[in-house]
Amino acid sequence: METYLFWMVPAASLLALALAGYFYKQMMRESEGTPIMAKIASHVRQGAMSYLKQQYKVVTWVFVGLVILFAVMAYGFNLQNHWVPVAFLTGGFFSGLSGYLGMKTATYASARTANAARNSLNKGLRVAFRSGAVMGLVVVGLGLFDISFWYLLLEKCIPADALNPTSKLCIITTTMLTFGMGASTQALFARVGGGIYTKAADVGADLVGKVEAGIPEDDPRNPATIADNVGDNVGDVAGMGADLYESYCGSILATAALGAATFIGTGDTEMQFKAVIAPMLIAAVGIVLSIIGIFSVRTKEDASMRDLLNALGFGTNLSSALIVVATFLILWLLGINNWINLSLAVVIGLIVGIVIGRSTEYYTSQSYKPTQKLSESGKTGPATVIISGIGLGMISTTIPVLSVVAGIILSYWLASGFDFSNIGMGLYGIGIAAVGMLSTLGITLATDAYGPIADNAGGNAEMSGLGEEVRKRTDALDSLGNTTAATGKGFAIGSAALTGLALLASYIEEIRIGLERLGNTVLDLPGGIQVPIHEASFTDFMMYYDVTLMNPKVLSGMFIGSMMAFLFCGLTMNAVGRAAAHMVEEVRRQFREIKGILEGKAEPDYARCVQISTRGAQHEMVFPSLLAIIAPIATGLIFGVPGVIGLLVGGLSSGFVLAIFMANAGGAWDNAKKFVEEGNFGGKGSEVHRATVVGDTVGDPFKDTSGPSLNILIKLMSMVAIVMAGLTVSWSLF
Amino acid sequence: METYLFWMVPAASLLALALAGYFYKQMMRESEGTPIMAKIASHVRQGAMSYLKQQYKVVTWVFVGLVILFAVMAYGFNLQNHWVPVAFLTGGFFSGLSGYLGMKTATYASARTANAARNSLNKGLRVAFRSGAVMGLVVVGLGLFDISFWYLLLEKCIPADALNPTSKLCIITTTMLTFGMGASTQALFARVGGGIYTKAADVGADLVGKVEAGIPEDDPRNPATIADNVGDNVGDVAGMGADLYESYCGSILATAALGAATFIGTGDTEMQFKAVIAPMLIAAVGIVLSIIGIFSVRTKEDASMRDLLNALGFGTNLSSALIVVATFLILWLLGINNWINLSLAVVIGLIVGIVIGRSTEYYTSQSYKPTQKLSESGKTGPATVIISGIGLGMISTTIPVLSVVAGIILSYWLASGFDFSNIGMGLYGIGIAAVGMLSTLGITLATDAYGPIADNAGGNAEMSGLGEEVRKRTDALDSLGNTTAATGKGFAIGSAALTGLALLASYIEEIRIGLERLGNTVLDLPGGIQVPIHEASFTDFMMYYDVTLMNPKVLSGMFIGSMMAFLFCGLTMNAVGRAAAHMVEEVRRQFREIKGILEGKAEPDYARCVQISTRGAQHEMVFPSLLAIIAPIATGLIFGVPGVIGLLVGGLSSGFVLAIFMANAGGAWDNAKKFVEEGNFGGKGSEVHRATVVGDTVGDPFKDTSGPSLNILIKLMSMVAIVMAGLTVSWSLF
């Protein structure tokens, strides 16, 4: 066996972490600029850190509750094994740590980026991009570290089953999925809590400061401005870090579990082992290629905007191109069955990601017609901006959905060896395509994460009064980030859908284990056929539980799943609405009661606004997140296995489309406003501008709270279902 | 056989039509009031009629195209039989006729209602409600007339199959489904075209007239005011009539087809016949009970608002209570198997409908907290109104979905005799529950349709300068209608979901016929089992085509189905946005260029606004509607039968939830504005009012264009799939 290849995985993870540390130190050596710049940065940093501590406290209590629940189930009921609670904890811990480290870097980098931008655009890019790379490398490094750690530990501790040699890897990989569940739980809290925080502050700051008082963004006279900058860090940086840690690990773990499950009962432990480590190897190679890509981002000293864009684009494209070659090589070296077709599945995954990214760019960038027309609709007021934005967002779901569908069918078809009945390998191909998309996350996340850093640098520049030129440069960096981030977002959205499908298979695998623990040895299928349970195929389980689209339990689950996506968005939208309303009232109160704020003579009470955002986020994040955990359990207890699968598929298909709609509508509103601010349709301060600001405000929770949380929701519901499968097998009402 | 019972069906339909004629004549005897009232009513009537003529012209061309297509398929390919094109045409014709007659009545009734309201509230109610009853009775009368006509014709013309005696009724009922498809096609055009027309006019009139110029609604100085009133008729009346004709016939036809399919291969032609006519009988009895309900709506001469509400409530509740008793009686008389449980399924359907109606009322009426809080969010401007309204709408999907799920499971469970594997009877129970919900449509539609009539009466009163008192009375009638209409809407939404499920079974039935025509006599199932095709159960077909949730074709279909719901809404939203923008520009232009309009010295160019709405609606309605027809055909050609079923189920689950979200968000925005206008949070003209007007404007296409069209989209896609099943069986790429 090619076990030596496996050691690439921990090696790559350590390499990523080491390089992240190096970039971090390099960044810290830069100057923070003037004392006032350093002071503002420290305010924001402290606010962000103290929020994150608060949030982790709440999340810790939730985790304690869940771990007790799992422990009870592990010993009292029919649950997987006693590693589950610990694995769950480490997933949560590392996901939180990714967010924390990313945020720490970002809050140290913002003033430094602003300072470097005083020098030149190119210097600003360098600091911001390298700081973004810290986050990218931390996420992939910690992800592969956790994966290799658990793999090696369980490999040692779980005894082999002599009768059924292929069962060991199944147990290992499904146990590791619980650490994915921990990561998803943490990520959901980070996205929802951070999303509510940042958008409450943002909406509040914009509505009163920009619209009513007519002062610019990030103006120090605005009481909500520190909360707004803190929010960018806790929402866009820490939230994104935890989120992508979850996506990254989720895709690898789900595919590894599928690889193990596909070969169960075959006795072919060698091929099973290869199928398990293949996704990890692709990810490990991806780290190396991301690093190459990061180093290839170089520009001349007097680089123009277009040069910078080309430099960033070159880095990500280089990594993507190399990963194609490397995948063919590594799967061939590994000697896995069907290696050519599996490598082609990776290519398909990458193409799908790129198409989604391009379509996102087309629908949301002000360089193209749709967003320009959206700006134009501001001529007839805010209502038509909202109507057109919703229309645009809904229509923009078409290309991503069709390309994901093409990706599903083609990667399945290739991996199954052109035989649709070969479900295990077919789904494995879908998983591998998802892993391929995320394999170069190291660099795509770097280009994504440096956007908020540049944004914060802009805030710092504004508050420190650094002048128009610096602000222009940081704005240029920010909008540069938005363009390059599109590809990264395409990969994240596309991979979520594919991972969701791969997790379905893991659920079936867990059902098999649950049935065996209940003492079943055969499945009684219709027509009097009996199949030994450890040889039963996915199709056999589908028949046994009648998971067809005519079963009312499946259909009921699907309706509930679709509803869950909407309910979850509704709850988070309302949470933002409520918290923002409090913020608006507070800012208005300060303008009214603290004399001299608007003349710059008195300092506003920043801390009060930070407190309002914090309290809003803490209060509001718990219920929707718990709902995601409760729904699959309750559905299972009432409708059984068919109901749960219906729930997951219904949630996946509706949630995926809803997520794209919300993300793109929000992005388009944001850029439609920017397009007006660039001087079109009357420019800043015109009626059209006012109308597009309303659109942008509505879009904020769309694109930064509800939309991105949906991807996590989909996967978290699957993981909860997987962990709770034992319970569903034993108990269900209908 | 209890064939004599069948004659109840045509008898009830003729009774309904006769009574509708009587009510119409009675209404026409009322006075139209002052010459100016008559003149305005005649303007609106002519505008509405000329629009409808235009629309029917476009629809006729589409129908001609489709009929040619069907004719080619009927003779050249593997299509059902040569009745299909003709049945398709009659469905479209009668659906259009329902809308036309309803609208004709409404446009004659509006001035008469206003005139009666000059006298007393009670007199106004009487004229409006009886006119609404014309529409209710026309829809159910024409529906059952068409159904009995086709049943009797096909019964005579289609020869019995001596070898397989149960196949005749299957062919009859599936042929009749094509007339449902005709009705759905017409209804979709009516809803989309009418919805675009009315909302373009409404949004345009509101944005410039109310918001910018600050003149009241329906003010004759507003150039878009005639177009707005025409729109109420073509959208809310003609659109609703065609829509509910489609729902009513769809539920009966789908259930009858299921009844026939359930008994195929059993040889039990007697029970099959009973299962086919049972839904028709329930509908026939429902007509009689609706008439009793309509006549029971009586009030004292000096009735208060509460008296009127009680009177209307009494009528609908009486009909619903009686239908329960009557269903038990009629199914017992019919001697159908399992009659008690089937009757209980009807009870469940009614309860589900009532629960949905109550929850709609809770979330959208200004008498309850959610809408009041939505009004309050206007304190912080239009953006928070939009955010909160979207949140509210998304959360409001929970109760309807959970109650539909409960309805699905319980009616299936009862009808199947508590045996989940008895799919045929179980789904039949779901269909019967849907028929139960819509059986008293005669009266629920009367309470729904009189709202727009009262609304138009208000417009007429305003434009004729009848004074505050009359306008107040018509407003009271209008809001009264909104309350009682909630139940009717609950029935319409709930029945759409249930009918959608029942249609799935008809699709399978059509697949069976298609396979037989291709010369198949047995199904080869996994495990080497062979089942004769005419004895194969639904489950057998599910296995044969592997319609499980692990099949990538099914999953692909589901993603496309979810996307279709969003794409369709996006296209219709954008259409409204574009048409409204033209209207806004035109109204602004007239205010600018025609001197003296705002002083009432010059007459605005009403005709130009009517023309803009007409052109917008005609242009924009074709593409989304054709998409609904193309999607199931294209999906079938690429992904085959599993893909089509995935498409239908994905479209159903996402579309259903999306439809509730849009309807409730729109309704809540509308009433939040009204709540402010009632004097809360500053009342009319305040900043809060301005903010809620933006919400109301956004809500218009939500609740009157995109939302209601989705219900039709779902069923139309199913019907197209059914009619095109032969093609899908013969051809598919994967």
PDB file of N, CA and C in Angstrom, chain A residues 305 309 366 450 454 474-484 674:
ATOM      1  N   MET A 305      -3.634  49.524 -11.497  1.00  0.00           N
ATOM      2  CA  MET A 305      -4.749  48.686 -11.055  1.00  0.00           C
ATOM      3  C   MET A 305      -4.846  47.388 -11.867  1.00  0.00           C
ATOM      4  N   LEU A 309      -4.526  43.454 -10.751  1.00  0.00           N
ATOM      5  CA  LEU A 309      -5.570  42.477 -11.046  1.00  0.00           C
ATOM      6  C   LEU A 309      -4.973  41.283 -11.768  1.00  0.00           C
ATOM      7  N   GLN A 366     -20.451  46.000 -11.298  1.00  0.00           N
ATOM      8  CA  GLN A 366     -20.953  47.179 -11.998  1.00  0.00           C
ATOM      9  C   GLN A 366     -20.328  47.341 -13.374  1.00  0.00           C
ATOM     10  N   TYR A 450      -8.452  39.216   1.855  1.00  0.00           N
ATOM     11  CA  TYR A 450      -7.749  40.475   1.913  1.00  0.00           C
ATOM     12  C   TYR A 450      -8.687  41.646   1.624  1.00  0.00           C
ATOM     13  N   ALA A 454      -8.527  45.274   3.416  1.00  0.00           N
ATOM     14  CA  ALA A 454      -8.421  46.539   2.696  1.00  0.00           C
ATOM     15  C   ALA A 454      -9.555  47.482   3.100  1.00  0.00           C
ATOM     16  N   THR A 474      -7.052  52.375  -0.911  1.00  0.00           N
ATOM     17  CA  THR A 474      -7.636  51.233  -0.187  1.00  0.00           C
ATOM     18  C   THR A 474      -8.956  50.810  -0.832  1.00  0.00           C
ATOM     19  N   ASP A 475      -9.730  51.796  -1.331  1.00  0.00           N
ATOM     20  CA  ASP A 475     -10.963  51.439  -2.046  1.00  0.00           C
ATOM     21  C   ASP A 475     -10.650  50.615  -3.290  1.00  0.00           C
ATOM     22  N   ALA A 476      -9.583  51.002  -3.984  1.00  0.00           N
ATOM     23  CA  ALA A 476      -9.189  50.251  -5.181  1.00  0.00           C
ATOM     24  C   ALA A 476      -8.827  48.817  -4.800  1.00  0.00           C
ATOM     25  N   LEU A 477      -8.076  48.681  -3.695  1.00  0.00           N
ATOM     26  CA  LEU A 477      -7.711  47.343  -3.232  1.00  0.00           C
ATOM     27  C   LEU A 477      -8.959  46.539  -2.897  1.00  0.00           C
ATOM     28  N   ASP A 478      -9.908  47.191  -2.230  1.00  0.00           N
ATOM     29  CA  ASP A 478     -11.140  46.526  -1.827  1.00  0.00           C
ATOM     30  C   ASP A 478     -11.900  46.025  -3.045  1.00  0.00           C
ATOM     31  N   SER A 479     -12.057  46.896  -4.044  1.00  0.00           N
ATOM     32  CA  SER A 479     -12.853  46.487  -5.202  1.00  0.00           C
ATOM     33  C   SER A 479     -12.099  45.455  -6.033  1.00  0.00           C
ATOM     34  N   LEU A 480     -10.761  45.528  -5.990  1.00  0.00           N
ATOM     35  CA  LEU A 480      -9.934  44.496  -6.625  1.00  0.00           C
ATOM     36  C   LEU A 480     -10.236  43.146  -5.978  1.00  0.00           C
ATOM     37  N   GLY A 481     -10.314  43.180  -4.648  1.00  0.00           N
ATOM     38  CA  GLY A 481     -10.624  41.954  -3.905  1.00  0.00           C
ATOM     39  C   GLY A 481     -11.975  41.401  -4.280  1.00  0.00           C
ATOM     40  N   ASN A 482     -12.958  42.309  -4.461  1.00  0.00           N
ATOM     41  CA  ASN A 482     -14.296  41.828  -4.814  1.00  0.00           C
ATOM     42  C   ASN A 482     -14.283  41.052  -6.120  1.00  0.00           C
ATOM     43  N   THR A 483     -13.489  41.512  -7.072  1.00  0.00           N
ATOM     44  CA  THR A 483     -13.436  40.840  -8.368  1.00  0.00           C
ATOM     45  C   THR A 483     -12.776  39.468  -8.247  1.00  0.00           C
ATOM     46  N   THR A 484     -11.610  39.414  -7.614  1.00  0.00           N
ATOM     47  CA  THR A 484     -10.922  38.128  -7.516  1.00  0.00           C
ATOM     48  C   THR A 484     -11.662  37.182  -6.583  1.00  0.00           C
ATOM     49  N   LYS A 674     -22.378  51.487  -5.618  1.00  0.00           N
ATOM     50  CA  LYS A 674     -21.028  51.955  -5.960  1.00  0.00           C
ATOM     51  C   LYS A 674     -21.008  52.569  -7.357  1.00  0.00           C
TER      52      LYS A 674
END
